[in-house]
C-alpha atoms as an extended CHARMM CRD file, in Angstrom:
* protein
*
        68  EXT
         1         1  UNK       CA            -94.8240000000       40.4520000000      -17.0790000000  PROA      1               0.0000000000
         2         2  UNK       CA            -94.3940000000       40.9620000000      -13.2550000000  PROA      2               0.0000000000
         3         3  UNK       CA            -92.4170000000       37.7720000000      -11.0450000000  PROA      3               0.0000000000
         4         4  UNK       CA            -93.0280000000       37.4740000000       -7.7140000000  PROA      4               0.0000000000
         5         5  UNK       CA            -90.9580000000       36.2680000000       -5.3910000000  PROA      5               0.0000000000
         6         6  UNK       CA            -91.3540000000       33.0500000000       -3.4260000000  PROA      6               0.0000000000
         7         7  UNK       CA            -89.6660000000       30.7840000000       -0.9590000000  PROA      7               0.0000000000
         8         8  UNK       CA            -91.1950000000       27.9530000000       -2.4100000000  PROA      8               0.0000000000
         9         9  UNK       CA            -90.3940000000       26.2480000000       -5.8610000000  PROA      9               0.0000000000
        10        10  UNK       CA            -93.4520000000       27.3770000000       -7.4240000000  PROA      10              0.0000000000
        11        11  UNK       CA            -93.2820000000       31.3150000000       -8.6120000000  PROA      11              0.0000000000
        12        12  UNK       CA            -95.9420000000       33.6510000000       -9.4980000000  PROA      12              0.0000000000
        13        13  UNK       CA            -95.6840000000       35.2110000000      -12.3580000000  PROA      13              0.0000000000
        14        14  UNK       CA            -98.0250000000       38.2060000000      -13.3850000000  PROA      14              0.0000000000
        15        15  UNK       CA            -98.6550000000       38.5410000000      -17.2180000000  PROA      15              0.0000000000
        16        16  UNK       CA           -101.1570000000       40.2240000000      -19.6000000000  PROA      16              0.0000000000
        17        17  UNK       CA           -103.8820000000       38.2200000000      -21.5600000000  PROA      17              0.0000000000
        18        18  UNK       CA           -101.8340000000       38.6950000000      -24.8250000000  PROA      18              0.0000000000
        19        19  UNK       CA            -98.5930000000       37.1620000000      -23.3960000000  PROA      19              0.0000000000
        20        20  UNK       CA           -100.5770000000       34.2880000000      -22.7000000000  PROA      20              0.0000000000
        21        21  UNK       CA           -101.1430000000       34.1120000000      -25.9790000000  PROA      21              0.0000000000
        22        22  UNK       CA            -98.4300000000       34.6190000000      -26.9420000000  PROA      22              0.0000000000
        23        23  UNK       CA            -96.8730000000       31.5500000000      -24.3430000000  PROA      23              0.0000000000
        24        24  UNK       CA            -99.9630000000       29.3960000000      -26.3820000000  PROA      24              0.0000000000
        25        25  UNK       CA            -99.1970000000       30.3340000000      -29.4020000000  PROA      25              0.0000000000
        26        26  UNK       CA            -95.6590000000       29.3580000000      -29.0340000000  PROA      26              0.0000000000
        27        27  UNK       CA            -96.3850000000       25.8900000000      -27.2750000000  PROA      27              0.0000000000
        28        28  UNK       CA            -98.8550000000       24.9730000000      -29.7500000000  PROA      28              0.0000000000
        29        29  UNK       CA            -96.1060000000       25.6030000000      -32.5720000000  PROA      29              0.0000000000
        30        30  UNK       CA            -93.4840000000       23.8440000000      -30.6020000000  PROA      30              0.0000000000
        31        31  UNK       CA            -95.7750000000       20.6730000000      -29.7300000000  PROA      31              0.0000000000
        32        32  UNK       CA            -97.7300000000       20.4420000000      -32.7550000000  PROA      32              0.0000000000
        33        33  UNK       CA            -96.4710000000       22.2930000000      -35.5280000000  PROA      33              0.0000000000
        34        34  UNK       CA            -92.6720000000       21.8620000000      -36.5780000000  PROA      34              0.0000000000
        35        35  UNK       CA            -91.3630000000       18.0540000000      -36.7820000000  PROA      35              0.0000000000
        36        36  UNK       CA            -89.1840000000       17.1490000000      -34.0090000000  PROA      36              0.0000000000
        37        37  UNK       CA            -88.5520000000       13.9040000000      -32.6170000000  PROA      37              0.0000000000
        38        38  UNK       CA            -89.4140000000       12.9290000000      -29.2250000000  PROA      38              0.0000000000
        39        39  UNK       CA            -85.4390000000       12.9060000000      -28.4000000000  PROA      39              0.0000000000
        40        40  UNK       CA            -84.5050000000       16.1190000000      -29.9180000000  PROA      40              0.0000000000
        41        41  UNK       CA            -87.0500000000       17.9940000000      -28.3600000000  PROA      41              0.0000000000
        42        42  UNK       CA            -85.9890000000       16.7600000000      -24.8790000000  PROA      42              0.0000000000
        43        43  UNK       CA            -82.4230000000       17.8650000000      -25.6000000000  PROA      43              0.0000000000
        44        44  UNK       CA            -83.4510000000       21.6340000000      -27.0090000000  PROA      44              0.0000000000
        45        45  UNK       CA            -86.1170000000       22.1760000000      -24.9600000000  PROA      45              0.0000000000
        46        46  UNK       CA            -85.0970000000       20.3090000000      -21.4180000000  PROA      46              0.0000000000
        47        47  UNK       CA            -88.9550000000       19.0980000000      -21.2860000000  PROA      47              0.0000000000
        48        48  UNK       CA            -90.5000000000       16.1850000000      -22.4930000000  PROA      48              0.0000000000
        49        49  UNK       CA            -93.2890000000       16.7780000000      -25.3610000000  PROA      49              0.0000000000
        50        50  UNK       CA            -95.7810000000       15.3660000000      -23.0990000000  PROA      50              0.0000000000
        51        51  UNK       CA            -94.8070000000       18.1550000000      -20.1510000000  PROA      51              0.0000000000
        52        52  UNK       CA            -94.8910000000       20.8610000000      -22.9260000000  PROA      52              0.0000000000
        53        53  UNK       CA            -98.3560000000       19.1970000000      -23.8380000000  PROA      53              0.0000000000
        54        54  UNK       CA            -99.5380000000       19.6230000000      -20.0700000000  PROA      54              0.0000000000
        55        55  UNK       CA            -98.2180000000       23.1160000000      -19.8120000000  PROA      55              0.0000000000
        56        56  UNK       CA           -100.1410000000       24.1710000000      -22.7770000000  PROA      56              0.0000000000
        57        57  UNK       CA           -103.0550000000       22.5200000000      -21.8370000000  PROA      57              0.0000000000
        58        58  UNK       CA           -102.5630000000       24.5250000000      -18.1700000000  PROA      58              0.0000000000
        59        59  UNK       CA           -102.3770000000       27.9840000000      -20.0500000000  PROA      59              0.0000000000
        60        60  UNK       CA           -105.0590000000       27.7040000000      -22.0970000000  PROA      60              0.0000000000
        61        61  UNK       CA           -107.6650000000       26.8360000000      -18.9100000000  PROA      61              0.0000000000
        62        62  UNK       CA           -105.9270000000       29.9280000000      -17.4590000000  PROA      62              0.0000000000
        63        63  UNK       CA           -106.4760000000       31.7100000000      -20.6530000000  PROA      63              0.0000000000
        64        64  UNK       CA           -110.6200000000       30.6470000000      -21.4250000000  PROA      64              0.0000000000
        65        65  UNK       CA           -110.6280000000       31.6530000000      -17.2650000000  PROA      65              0.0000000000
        66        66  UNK       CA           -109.7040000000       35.5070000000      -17.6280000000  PROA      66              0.0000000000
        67        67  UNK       CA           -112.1180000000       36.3730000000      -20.4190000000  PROA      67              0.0000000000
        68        68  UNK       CA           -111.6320000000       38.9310000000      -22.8240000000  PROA      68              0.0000000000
């Protein structure tokens, strides 16, 4: 995994296919698997459930996009 820097807010970041797997893997577990309410994910995580949601749902367009 490779940053690159920016001036803006938004970063690049350069990562292999697995480690977005690994990113999916870990938001689908985090959004979907383990019980946590709404409140106490907010408070661990500093992200609502729904912007975890949306950031998995991002990765996984960038993931189907690279191929195999």
């Amino acid at each position: 995994m490779n940053k690159t820097e920016s001036a803006t807010t938004t970063n690049a970041l350069s990562v292999e296919r697995d480690e977005i797997a690994l990113i999916i893997a870990s938001l689908n577990e985090v959004c979907n698997g383990v019980a946590i309410s709404h409140q106490d994910f907010e408070t661990r995580l500093g992200f609502t459930r729904e912007e975890a949601r949306g950031l998995l749902t991002r990765m996984q367009a960038i993931y189907i996009q690279r191929g195999p």
